[in-house]
Amino acid sequence: MSTTTEETEKYINQEQHKAIQGIRLFLKSKSSYDVLPVSFRLIVLDTSLSVKKSLNILLQNSIVSAPLWNNQTSRFAGLLTSADFINVIQYYLQNLDQIQLIDQLTLNELKDIEKAIGLKQIETSSIPPFTSLFLACEKMLLSNARRIPLIDEDKLTHREIIVNVLTQYRILKFVSLNCKEIRMLMKPLKDIKFVSDKNKTTLVKANLKTPILDVIHILTQNNISAVPIVDENDKLINVYEAVDVLGLIKAGIYNDLSLTVGEALMRRSDDFEGVYTCTLNDSLATIMSTIKKSKLHRLFIVNEASGVVGVLTLSDILRYLLFSNDDEILS
Amino acid sequence: MSQHQHQHQAQQGQPQVSFNQPWIDPNILQQMNPHNRIGRYQIIKTLGEGSFGKVKLAFHLTSGQRVALKIINRKTLAKSDMQGRIEREISYLRLLRHPHIIKLYDVIKSKDEIIMVIEFAGKELFDYIVQKGRMPENEARRFFVQIICAVQYCHRHKIVHRDLKPENLLLDGDLNIKIADFGLSNLMTDGNFLKTSCGSPNYAAPEVISGKLYAGSEVDVWSCGVILYVMLCGRLPFDDDFIPALFKKISSGIFTIPSFLSPGAKEIIQKMLIVDPLNRITIDEVMETEWFKTDFPDYLKAETVPAGTNDNEAFDDEVAQNVVMTMGYNYEEVCDILKQKFVDGNTSLDNHEIVNAYELLLENKNYTNLNKDDGSSHIDTVASKLPPTWANTDNTRGNGAGGKTGEFKQIANNVDNGRNTLAYDMSPFVDNNNTAANSTISILPTSIPQYHRAYMMSQDPDILKRIAPASTKKSKIKWHFGIRSKSYPLDVMGEIYRALKNLGAQWCKPTEEELWTIRVRWKCGLLLKEGLNKAHTNPEDEIGATYTFSKSKNGNENDDVEMKDNTKSTPVDNESNTELTPDLMKMQIQLFQLEANNYLVDFKFDGWECSRNESLEFAQNDQLSSYSAYPFLHLTTRLIMELAVNSQN
């Protein structure tokens, strides 16, 4: 630690506290609808579509999830996310004899499969668009979801209308664009309690030679969205994300289950922005201003030797902004 | 792996957050996908889309230096008979050298595109202002002086920007202004220029928005005035969400000046934002004001009073040869024009391309002479493959120039020290540094997909035989609203009516006034129980039966009124009676003319209605529409598909 005087530290803490109060007020005063752009494109998939076609649609449009519509019930039917595609892989690993059927599997059947083998099901919680942002965040954090669909009802026809899907990134970007308070979040990560608490648990890592199936297993077992990949000196060099599974299936993983993660990553699209890293000297001010400009879903915290010491996810940031108590912020 | 480590460390010192590695090991670059190369440059990613086409981040293959590629589609340029002139103008831009103008290193020409290889600057002044709010006068003046000197330099060389706005004002790593797109607006057809400038008219001068064809250097003065206002006040002088209202405000030239501005700043803004371009202050007069001259940096003094553009200067054959080389004229022509201008004193040649190029090259040469003792030892061997950058030459250009880079380096060092020792001995609101300057956030170079592939290939040359590389070609779906047609408009309308008939829709008889609008209603059963039952007990499966509303039993002549009456006379009370759930969807179809021989069919949702009137007969709607998530889009798609089938027959 540095030679900072107690007074400066106290000042920083108070600013941090003020900023968080301000951001909470802001989240309570704005509705989920406010986050949506004036004009946007939304892709809704019909549950009678095949998994294969759905995957092509996601990849073609550079998206990683889509809300579903059941034409039998004429209702919203949950979200399709990378977790579902991981489930597909896992199911077929257990039932290798059915591997030929995968191309015909529909989204409806996928849901049945997930039920049958007791895997995590498609997230179906949703909120009306005029729910306050604070409640939307709360609901997401409590259900461990990274996104939440906004479902409205047409006043005249009483039909459900899928308005959009709100993601944690969209909310944090909205905050960073509209809350001047983010500049006051000067407290370095190393002094924020939840960061150091979280860093005490060891991070599961992989290297370029780790079999891809092991990496997928790590993702599901730990319920995480990304596995850091390190070299022989434990330096962070890359990451495997749950969403990378989409490209893996597209390329036909069933034909080659022995790929290493390094090989699998060769198929990653050039659109991939790269892995964001930060250090314990960074503050939420610098992180939020990065979120304002770049699409990122987590930052790996590295030390001087590029070793991973932790990870900061968007849920971590939201949870801290929403739920941290005064003692935690001021000490 | 030590290589990766080194680069990661080097990157951490950079304050920028966007992909901020200024250099990539050429050995790694060579391994990257050769399909992503243009000339000697390896493309890494698309940075954005500007008014002139895509801008891509790339690295020079042999030196590893970072550049930006601005890819201009020839189609967006002025008419083809002007192509030769356009290429010469771009060659001319290549001669511009100023510390605050984005350097054009190279121009690559192909059949469809002109690719400008330009200096990379990662940040926009706009973001900086948004992040920091209004700035103190000293800081704003520093930016303003840099902008004005760059603009004056270009005006001196007969180039007007015409589109100065925050998006074109970039910042380098040391927070110095770099103006982009100088001279490009001249290359656009006027239609294109208007289109692009309409994107953000807040910075456009009154004579520009009023569409006056002549736009001289005064328009840049106005834009600079707006920029200065924004920096000092943190808001726009003229702003309105409603574009006509905004235009009115700009044309009136009425704006408020906050009281916290100093009298000097107030005066300069007032004089720059004078509506009549003839009364507006000129760039040279701006530079004479006391406010502007305060703390004027030495290195820019050398820029503004260039040695040797004097007309009496002896003819420099070397420079003339250079004009021949860079601009592609023949030597005799160049000598002839220069003789007329400088020996015979023919002032009508003041704006001649050859004269301009000669003067520019002469000025450049004089700078180079000033820097003779440069010794090139400062120039990194890597960088020397590209034209020398100003950062390098600045170090040795007289006392003033040296001071500039030194000064900034020192600030940067202070920031670094601050981070390492006194982590937060900086109050966020006193400190003038960008918060991003304290950031240690960066992107891991080894995680860039191209880099990763190259690395994997260097480990195992045969890997591509086992792993099919990612398909880089993505069949991007283009989204359009409505349909376009080049057919005769009455034919288009005929086709639409035929398709509507086939789909069993109803429409109002078109009126004289609204010949190109069709008001339609469709049965769109809903899967609410009652709605569904109704659809079944109403077996109107007389396919193709269409009725205009005037045929209905009321026989009302005014169809529009009737449609309204229909809803009015049967107030829909959804809460109490679900049987009244509306099942008729109304739609307006309208034909627009986009340009000669090009029409757009537009579809507009027009509300719901109940099919209470049993005498109205509808064709059985298709089953799917009952269940679609978006009934309007579904019916529109059905119609478009029907039209497509018809047009193929």
Coordinates of N, CA and C in Angstrom, one line a residue, chain A residues 135-312:
Chain A
L135 N -35.2 -2.6 -9.7 CA -35.9 -3.9 -9.5 C -35.4 -4.9 -10.6
A136 N -35.2 -4.4 -11.8 CA -34.8 -5.2 -12.9 C -33.4 -5.9 -12.5
C137 N -32.5 -5.0 -12.0 CA -31.2 -5.5 -11.6 C -31.3 -6.5 -10.5
E138 N -32.2 -6.2 -9.5 CA -32.4 -7.0 -8.3 C -32.8 -8.4 -8.8
K139 N -33.8 -8.4 -9.7 CA -34.3 -9.7 -10.1 C -33.3 -10.5 -10.9
M140 N -32.5 -9.8 -11.7 CA -31.4 -10.5 -12.4 C -30.4 -11.1 -11.4
L141 N -30.0 -10.3 -10.4 CA -29.0 -10.8 -9.5 C -29.5 -11.9 -8.7
L142 N -30.7 -11.9 -8.3 CA -31.3 -12.9 -7.4 C -31.4 -14.2 -8.2
S143 N -31.7 -14.1 -9.5 CA -31.9 -15.4 -10.2 C -30.6 -15.8 -11.0
N144 N -29.5 -15.1 -10.7 CA -28.2 -15.3 -11.3 C -28.3 -15.2 -12.9
A145 N -29.2 -14.5 -13.4 CA -29.3 -14.3 -14.8 C -28.5 -13.1 -15.3
R146 N -28.0 -13.2 -16.5 CA -27.2 -12.1 -17.1 C -28.1 -11.2 -17.9
R147 N -29.3 -11.7 -18.2 CA -30.2 -10.9 -19.0 C -31.6 -11.1 -18.6
I148 N -32.5 -10.2 -18.8 CA -33.9 -10.3 -18.4 C -34.8 -9.8 -19.5
P149 N -35.8 -10.6 -20.0 CA -36.7 -10.1 -21.0 C -37.7 -9.1 -20.5
L150 N -38.0 -8.2 -21.4 CA -39.1 -7.2 -21.1 C -40.3 -7.6 -21.8
I151 N -41.4 -8.0 -21.1 CA -42.6 -8.5 -21.8 C -43.7 -7.6 -21.4
D152 N -44.4 -7.1 -22.4 CA -45.5 -6.2 -22.2 C -46.8 -6.9 -22.7
E153 N -47.9 -6.2 -22.4 CA -49.2 -6.8 -22.9 C -49.9 -5.8 -23.7
D154 N -50.3 -6.2 -24.9 CA -51.1 -5.2 -25.7 C -52.4 -5.0 -25.1
K155 N -52.7 -3.7 -24.8 CA -53.9 -3.3 -24.1 C -55.2 -3.8 -24.8
L156 N -55.1 -3.7 -26.2 CA -56.3 -4.0 -26.9 C -56.5 -5.5 -27.1
T157 N -55.5 -6.2 -27.5 CA -55.6 -7.6 -27.8 C -55.2 -8.6 -26.7
H158 N -54.7 -8.0 -25.6 CA -54.2 -8.8 -24.5 C -53.1 -9.8 -24.9
R159 N -52.4 -9.6 -26.0 CA -51.3 -10.5 -26.4 C -50.1 -10.1 -25.7
E160 N -49.2 -11.0 -25.5 CA -47.9 -10.7 -24.9 C -47.1 -10.1 -26.0
I161 N -46.3 -9.1 -25.7 CA -45.4 -8.5 -26.7 C -44.0 -8.5 -26.1
I162 N -43.1 -9.1 -26.9 CA -41.7 -9.2 -26.4 C -41.1 -7.8 -26.8
V163 N -40.8 -7.0 -25.8 CA -40.3 -5.7 -26.1 C -38.8 -5.7 -26.4
N164 N -38.1 -6.3 -25.6 CA -36.6 -6.4 -25.7 C -36.0 -7.3 -24.6
V165 N -34.7 -7.5 -24.7 CA -34.1 -8.2 -23.6 C -33.0 -7.3 -23.0
L166 N -33.1 -7.1 -21.7 CA -32.2 -6.2 -21.0 C -31.0 -7.0 -20.5
T167 N -29.8 -6.5 -20.8 CA -28.6 -7.2 -20.3 C -27.9 -6.4 -19.2
Q168 N -27.1 -7.1 -18.4 CA -26.4 -6.3 -17.4 C -25.5 -5.3 -18.1
Y169 N -24.9 -5.6 -19.2 CA -24.0 -4.7 -19.9 C -24.8 -3.4 -20.3
R170 N -26.0 -3.6 -20.8 CA -26.7 -2.5 -21.3 C -27.0 -1.5 -20.1
I171 N -27.4 -2.1 -19.0 CA -27.7 -1.3 -17.8 C -26.5 -0.5 -17.3
L172 N -25.3 -1.2 -17.2 CA -24.1 -0.6 -16.8 C -23.7 0.5 -17.7
K173 N -23.8 0.2 -19.0 CA -23.5 1.3 -20.0 C -24.4 2.5 -19.8
F174 N -25.6 2.2 -19.6 CA -26.6 3.3 -19.4 C -26.2 4.1 -18.2
V175 N -25.8 3.5 -17.1 CA -25.4 4.2 -15.9 C -24.1 5.0 -16.3
S176 N -23.2 4.4 -17.0 CA -21.9 5.1 -17.2 C -22.1 6.3 -18.1
L177 N -23.1 6.2 -19.0 CA -23.4 7.3 -19.9 C -24.1 8.5 -19.2
N178 N -25.0 8.1 -18.2 CA -25.9 9.1 -17.6 C -25.6 9.6 -16.2
C179 N -24.7 8.8 -15.5 CA -24.5 9.2 -14.1 C -23.1 9.8 -14.1
K180 N -23.1 11.1 -13.8 CA -21.8 11.8 -13.6 C -21.0 11.2 -12.4
E181 N -21.8 10.6 -11.5 CA -21.2 10.1 -10.3 C -20.1 9.0 -10.5
I182 N -20.1 8.4 -11.7 CA -19.1 7.3 -11.9 C -17.7 7.9 -11.7
R183 N -17.5 9.2 -12.0 CA -16.2 9.7 -11.8 C -15.7 9.7 -10.3
M184 N -16.7 9.7 -9.4 CA -16.4 9.8 -8.0 C -16.0 8.4 -7.4
L185 N -16.2 7.4 -8.2 CA -15.9 6.0 -7.7 C -14.4 5.7 -7.8
M186 N -13.6 6.5 -7.0 CA -12.2 6.5 -7.1 C -11.5 5.4 -6.3
K187 N -12.3 4.7 -5.5 CA -11.6 3.7 -4.5 C -11.0 2.6 -5.4
P188 N -9.7 2.3 -5.1 CA -9.1 1.2 -5.9 C -9.7 -0.1 -5.5
L189 N -9.7 -1.0 -6.5 CA -10.2 -2.4 -6.3 C -9.6 -3.0 -5.1
K190 N -8.3 -2.8 -4.8 CA -7.6 -3.5 -3.7 C -8.2 -3.1 -2.4
D191 N -8.9 -2.0 -2.3 CA -9.5 -1.6 -1.0 C -11.0 -1.9 -0.9
I192 N -11.5 -2.5 -2.0 CA -12.9 -2.8 -2.0 C -13.1 -4.3 -1.5
K193 N -13.9 -4.4 -0.4 CA -13.9 -5.7 0.3 C -14.3 -6.9 -0.5
F194 N -15.4 -6.7 -1.3 CA -15.9 -7.9 -2.0 C -14.9 -8.4 -3.0
V195 N -14.1 -7.5 -3.5 CA -13.1 -7.9 -4.5 C -12.1 -8.8 -3.8
S196 N -11.6 -8.3 -2.7 CA -10.5 -9.1 -2.0 C -11.1 -10.4 -1.5
D197 N -12.4 -10.4 -1.0 CA -13.1 -11.6 -0.5 C -13.1 -12.6 -1.7
K198 N -13.6 -12.1 -2.8 CA -13.8 -13.0 -3.9 C -12.4 -13.6 -4.4
N199 N -11.4 -12.7 -4.3 CA -10.1 -13.2 -4.8 C -9.5 -14.3 -3.9
K200 N -10.1 -14.5 -2.7 CA -9.5 -15.5 -1.9 C -9.8 -16.9 -2.4
T201 N -10.9 -17.0 -3.1 CA -11.2 -18.3 -3.7 C -10.4 -18.5 -5.0
T202 N -9.8 -19.6 -5.1 CA -8.9 -19.8 -6.3 C -9.7 -20.0 -7.6
L203 N -9.2 -19.3 -8.6 CA -9.8 -19.3 -9.9 C -9.5 -20.6 -10.6
V204 N -10.5 -21.2 -11.2 CA -10.2 -22.4 -12.0 C -9.6 -21.9 -13.4
K205 N -8.4 -22.5 -13.7 CA -7.8 -22.0 -15.0 C -7.6 -23.2 -15.9
A206 N -7.3 -22.9 -17.2 CA -7.0 -23.9 -18.1 C -5.8 -23.4 -18.9
N207 N -5.1 -24.3 -19.6 CA -4.1 -23.9 -20.5 C -4.5 -24.3 -22.0
L208 N -3.7 -23.8 -22.9 CA -4.0 -24.0 -24.3 C -4.2 -25.5 -24.7
K209 N -3.6 -26.4 -23.9 CA -3.6 -27.8 -24.3 C -4.8 -28.5 -23.6
T210 N -5.5 -27.8 -22.7 CA -6.6 -28.5 -22.0 C -7.7 -28.9 -23.0
P211 N -8.2 -30.1 -22.9 CA -9.2 -30.6 -23.8 C -10.5 -29.7 -23.7
I212 N -11.1 -29.4 -24.8 CA -12.2 -28.5 -24.8 C -13.4 -29.0 -24.0
L213 N -13.5 -30.3 -23.9 CA -14.6 -30.8 -23.1 C -14.4 -30.6 -21.7
D214 N -13.2 -30.6 -21.2 CA -12.9 -30.3 -19.8 C -13.2 -28.9 -19.5
V215 N -12.9 -28.0 -20.5 CA -13.2 -26.6 -20.3 C -14.7 -26.3 -20.2
I216 N -15.4 -27.0 -21.0 CA -16.9 -26.9 -21.0 C -17.4 -27.4 -19.6
H217 N -16.8 -28.5 -19.2 CA -17.2 -29.0 -17.9 C -16.9 -28.0 -16.8
I218 N -15.8 -27.3 -16.8 CA -15.5 -26.3 -15.8 C -16.5 -25.2 -15.8
L219 N -17.0 -24.8 -17.1 CA -18.0 -23.8 -17.2 C -19.3 -24.2 -16.4
T220 N -19.7 -25.4 -16.7 CA -21.0 -25.8 -16.1 C -20.9 -26.1 -14.6
Q221 N -19.8 -26.8 -14.2 CA -19.6 -27.2 -12.8 C -19.6 -26.0 -11.9
N222 N -18.9 -24.9 -12.4 CA -18.7 -23.8 -11.6 C -19.8 -22.7 -11.8
N223 N -20.6 -23.0 -12.8 CA -21.6 -22.0 -13.2 C -21.0 -20.6 -13.5
I224 N -20.0 -20.7 -14.3 CA -19.3 -19.4 -14.7 C -19.4 -19.2 -16.2
S225 N -19.1 -18.0 -16.6 CA -19.3 -17.7 -18.1 C -18.0 -17.7 -18.8
A226 N -16.9 -17.8 -18.1 CA -15.6 -17.8 -18.8 C -14.5 -18.5 -18.0
V227 N -13.6 -19.1 -18.7 CA -12.5 -19.8 -18.0 C -11.2 -19.1 -18.5
P228 N -10.4 -18.6 -17.6 CA -9.1 -18.0 -18.1 C -8.1 -19.1 -18.5
I229 N -7.4 -18.7 -19.6 CA -6.3 -19.6 -20.1 C -5.0 -19.0 -19.8
V230 N -4.1 -19.8 -19.2 CA -2.8 -19.3 -18.8 C -1.7 -20.1 -19.5
D231 N -0.5 -19.5 -19.6 CA 0.6 -20.3 -20.1 C 1.4 -21.0 -19.0
E232 N 2.5 -21.6 -19.4 CA 3.3 -22.4 -18.4 C 3.8 -21.6 -17.2
N233 N 3.9 -20.3 -17.4 CA 4.3 -19.4 -16.3 C 3.2 -18.8 -15.6
D234 N 2.0 -19.3 -15.8 CA 0.8 -18.9 -15.2 C 0.4 -17.4 -15.6
K235 N 0.9 -17.0 -16.7 CA 0.5 -15.7 -17.2 C -0.8 -15.8 -18.1
L236 N -1.7 -14.9 -17.9 CA -3.0 -14.9 -18.6 C -2.7 -14.6 -20.1
I237 N -3.2 -15.5 -21.0 CA -3.0 -15.3 -22.4 C -4.3 -15.2 -23.1
N238 N -5.4 -15.9 -22.6 CA -6.6 -15.9 -23.4 C -7.8 -16.3 -22.4
V239 N -9.0 -16.4 -23.0 CA -10.1 -16.8 -22.2 C -11.0 -17.7 -23.0
Y240 N -11.7 -18.7 -22.5 CA -12.7 -19.4 -23.2 C -14.1 -19.0 -22.6
E241 N -14.9 -18.5 -23.4 CA -16.2 -18.0 -22.9 C -17.3 -19.0 -23.3
A242 N -18.4 -19.0 -22.5 CA -19.5 -19.9 -22.8 C -20.1 -19.6 -24.2
V243 N -20.0 -18.3 -24.6 CA -20.6 -18.0 -25.9 C -19.7 -18.6 -27.0
D244 N -18.5 -18.9 -26.7 CA -17.6 -19.6 -27.8 C -18.2 -20.9 -28.2
V245 N -19.0 -21.5 -27.3 CA -19.6 -22.8 -27.7 C -20.4 -22.8 -28.9
L246 N -21.0 -21.6 -29.2 CA -21.8 -21.5 -30.4 C -21.0 -21.7 -31.7
G247 N -19.8 -21.1 -31.7 CA -19.0 -21.3 -32.9 C -18.5 -22.8 -32.9
L248 N -18.3 -23.4 -31.8 CA -17.8 -24.7 -31.7 C -18.8 -25.7 -32.3
I249 N -20.1 -25.5 -32.0 CA -21.1 -26.4 -32.5 C -21.3 -26.2 -34.0
K250 N -21.2 -24.9 -34.4 CA -21.4 -24.5 -35.8 C -20.3 -25.3 -36.6
A251 N -19.1 -25.4 -36.1 CA -18.0 -26.0 -36.8 C -18.2 -27.5 -36.7
G252 N -19.1 -28.0 -36.0 CA -19.3 -29.5 -35.9 C -18.5 -30.2 -34.9
I253 N -18.6 -29.8 -33.6 CA -17.8 -30.4 -32.5 C -18.0 -31.9 -32.5
Y254 N -19.2 -32.4 -32.9 CA -19.5 -33.8 -32.7 C -18.5 -34.7 -33.5
N255 N -17.9 -34.1 -34.5 CA -17.0 -34.8 -35.3 C -15.6 -34.9 -34.7
D256 N -15.3 -34.0 -33.8 CA -14.0 -34.0 -33.2 C -14.0 -33.6 -31.8
L257 N -14.2 -34.5 -30.9 CA -14.4 -34.2 -29.5 C -13.0 -34.1 -28.8
S258 N -11.9 -34.3 -29.5 CA -10.6 -34.3 -28.8 C -9.9 -33.0 -29.0
L259 N -10.6 -32.0 -29.5 CA -9.9 -30.7 -29.7 C -9.4 -30.1 -28.3
T260 N -8.3 -29.4 -28.4 CA -7.8 -28.7 -27.3 C -8.5 -27.3 -27.3
V261 N -8.4 -26.6 -26.2 CA -9.1 -25.3 -26.2 C -8.4 -24.3 -27.1
G262 N -7.0 -24.5 -27.2 CA -6.3 -23.6 -28.1 C -6.7 -23.8 -29.5
E263 N -7.0 -25.0 -29.9 CA -7.4 -25.3 -31.3 C -8.8 -24.8 -31.5
A264 N -9.7 -25.0 -30.5 CA -11.1 -24.6 -30.6 C -11.1 -23.0 -30.8
L265 N -10.2 -22.3 -30.1 CA -10.2 -20.9 -30.2 C -9.8 -20.3 -31.5
M266 N -9.2 -21.2 -32.4 CA -8.8 -20.7 -33.7 C -10.0 -20.4 -34.5
R267 N -11.1 -20.9 -34.1 CA -12.3 -20.6 -34.9 C -13.1 -19.4 -34.4
R268 N -12.6 -18.7 -33.4 CA -13.3 -17.6 -32.9 C -13.3 -16.5 -34.0
S269 N -14.5 -15.8 -34.0 CA -14.6 -14.8 -35.0 C -13.7 -13.6 -34.8
D270 N -13.3 -12.9 -35.9 CA -12.4 -11.8 -35.8 C -13.1 -10.6 -35.1
D271 N -14.4 -10.7 -34.9 CA -15.1 -9.6 -34.2 C -14.8 -9.6 -32.8
F272 N -14.2 -10.7 -32.2 CA -14.0 -10.7 -30.8 C -13.0 -9.6 -30.4
E273 N -13.5 -8.8 -29.4 CA -12.8 -7.6 -29.0 C -11.4 -7.8 -28.3
G274 N -11.3 -9.0 -27.7 CA -10.1 -9.3 -26.9 C -10.5 -9.3 -25.4
V275 N -9.6 -9.9 -24.6 CA -9.8 -10.0 -23.2 C -9.4 -8.7 -22.5
Y276 N -10.3 -8.2 -21.7 CA -10.0 -7.0 -20.9 C -9.3 -7.4 -19.6
T277 N -8.2 -6.7 -19.3 CA -7.6 -6.9 -18.0 C -7.5 -5.6 -17.2
C278 N -7.5 -5.7 -15.9 CA -7.2 -4.5 -15.1 C -6.3 -4.9 -13.9
T279 N -6.0 -4.0 -13.1 CA -5.2 -4.3 -12.0 C -5.9 -3.8 -10.7
L280 N -5.4 -4.2 -9.6 CA -6.0 -3.8 -8.3 C -6.0 -2.3 -8.1
N281 N -5.2 -1.6 -8.9 CA -5.1 -0.2 -8.7 C -6.2 0.5 -9.4
D282 N -6.9 -0.2 -10.3 CA -8.0 0.4 -11.0 C -9.2 0.6 -10.1
S283 N -10.0 1.6 -10.4 CA -11.2 1.9 -9.6 C -12.4 1.7 -10.5
L284 N -13.6 1.7 -9.9 CA -14.8 1.5 -10.7 C -14.9 2.7 -11.6
A285 N -14.3 3.9 -11.3 CA -14.4 5.0 -12.2 C -13.8 4.6 -13.6
T286 N -12.6 4.1 -13.5 CA -11.9 3.7 -14.8 C -12.6 2.6 -15.5
I287 N -13.1 1.7 -14.7 CA -13.8 0.5 -15.3 C -15.1 0.9 -15.9
M288 N -15.9 1.8 -15.2 CA -17.1 2.2 -15.8 C -16.9 3.1 -17.1
S289 N -15.8 3.9 -17.1 CA -15.6 4.6 -18.3 C -15.1 3.7 -19.4
T290 N -14.6 2.6 -19.1 CA -14.2 1.6 -20.2 C -15.5 1.0 -20.7
I291 N -16.4 0.7 -19.8 CA -17.7 0.1 -20.2 C -18.5 1.0 -21.1
K292 N -18.3 2.3 -20.8 CA -19.0 3.3 -21.7 C -18.6 3.1 -23.1
K293 N -17.3 2.8 -23.3 CA -16.8 2.8 -24.7 C -16.7 1.4 -25.3
S294 N -16.5 0.4 -24.5 CA -16.3 -0.9 -25.1 C -17.2 -2.0 -24.5
K295 N -17.6 -2.9 -25.4 CA -18.4 -4.0 -24.9 C -17.6 -5.0 -24.2
L296 N -17.7 -5.1 -22.9 CA -17.0 -6.1 -22.2 C -17.9 -6.8 -21.2
H297 N -17.6 -8.0 -20.8 CA -18.5 -8.7 -19.9 C -17.8 -9.1 -18.6
R298 N -16.5 -9.0 -18.6 CA -15.8 -9.2 -17.3 C -14.4 -8.6 -17.5
L299 N -13.7 -8.3 -16.4 CA -12.3 -7.9 -16.5 C -11.5 -8.9 -15.6
F300 N -10.4 -9.4 -16.2 CA -9.5 -10.2 -15.3 C -8.6 -9.3 -14.6
I301 N -8.5 -9.5 -13.3 CA -7.5 -8.7 -12.5 C -6.2 -9.4 -12.6
V302 N -5.2 -8.7 -13.1 CA -3.8 -9.3 -13.2 C -2.8 -8.5 -12.3
N303 N -1.7 -9.2 -12.0 CA -0.7 -8.5 -11.2 C 0.4 -8.1 -12.2
E304 N 1.5 -7.6 -11.7 CA 2.6 -7.1 -12.5 C 3.1 -8.1 -13.5
A305 N 3.1 -9.4 -13.0 CA 3.6 -10.5 -13.8 C 2.6 -11.1 -14.8
S306 N 1.5 -10.4 -15.0 CA 0.4 -10.8 -15.8 C -0.3 -12.1 -15.3
G307 N -0.1 -12.4 -14.0 CA -0.8 -13.5 -13.4 C -2.2 -13.1 -13.0
V308 N -3.1 -14.0 -13.2 CA -4.5 -13.7 -12.9 C -4.7 -13.8 -11.4
V309 N -5.2 -12.7 -10.8 CA -5.4 -12.8 -9.3 C -6.9 -12.8 -9.1
G310 N -7.7 -12.5 -10.1 CA -9.2 -12.6 -9.9 C -9.9 -12.1 -11.1
V311 N -11.2 -12.1 -11.0 CA -12.1 -11.7 -12.1 C -13.2 -10.8 -11.5
L312 N -13.5 -9.8 -12.3 CA -14.6 -8.9 -11.9 C -15.6 -9.0 -13.0

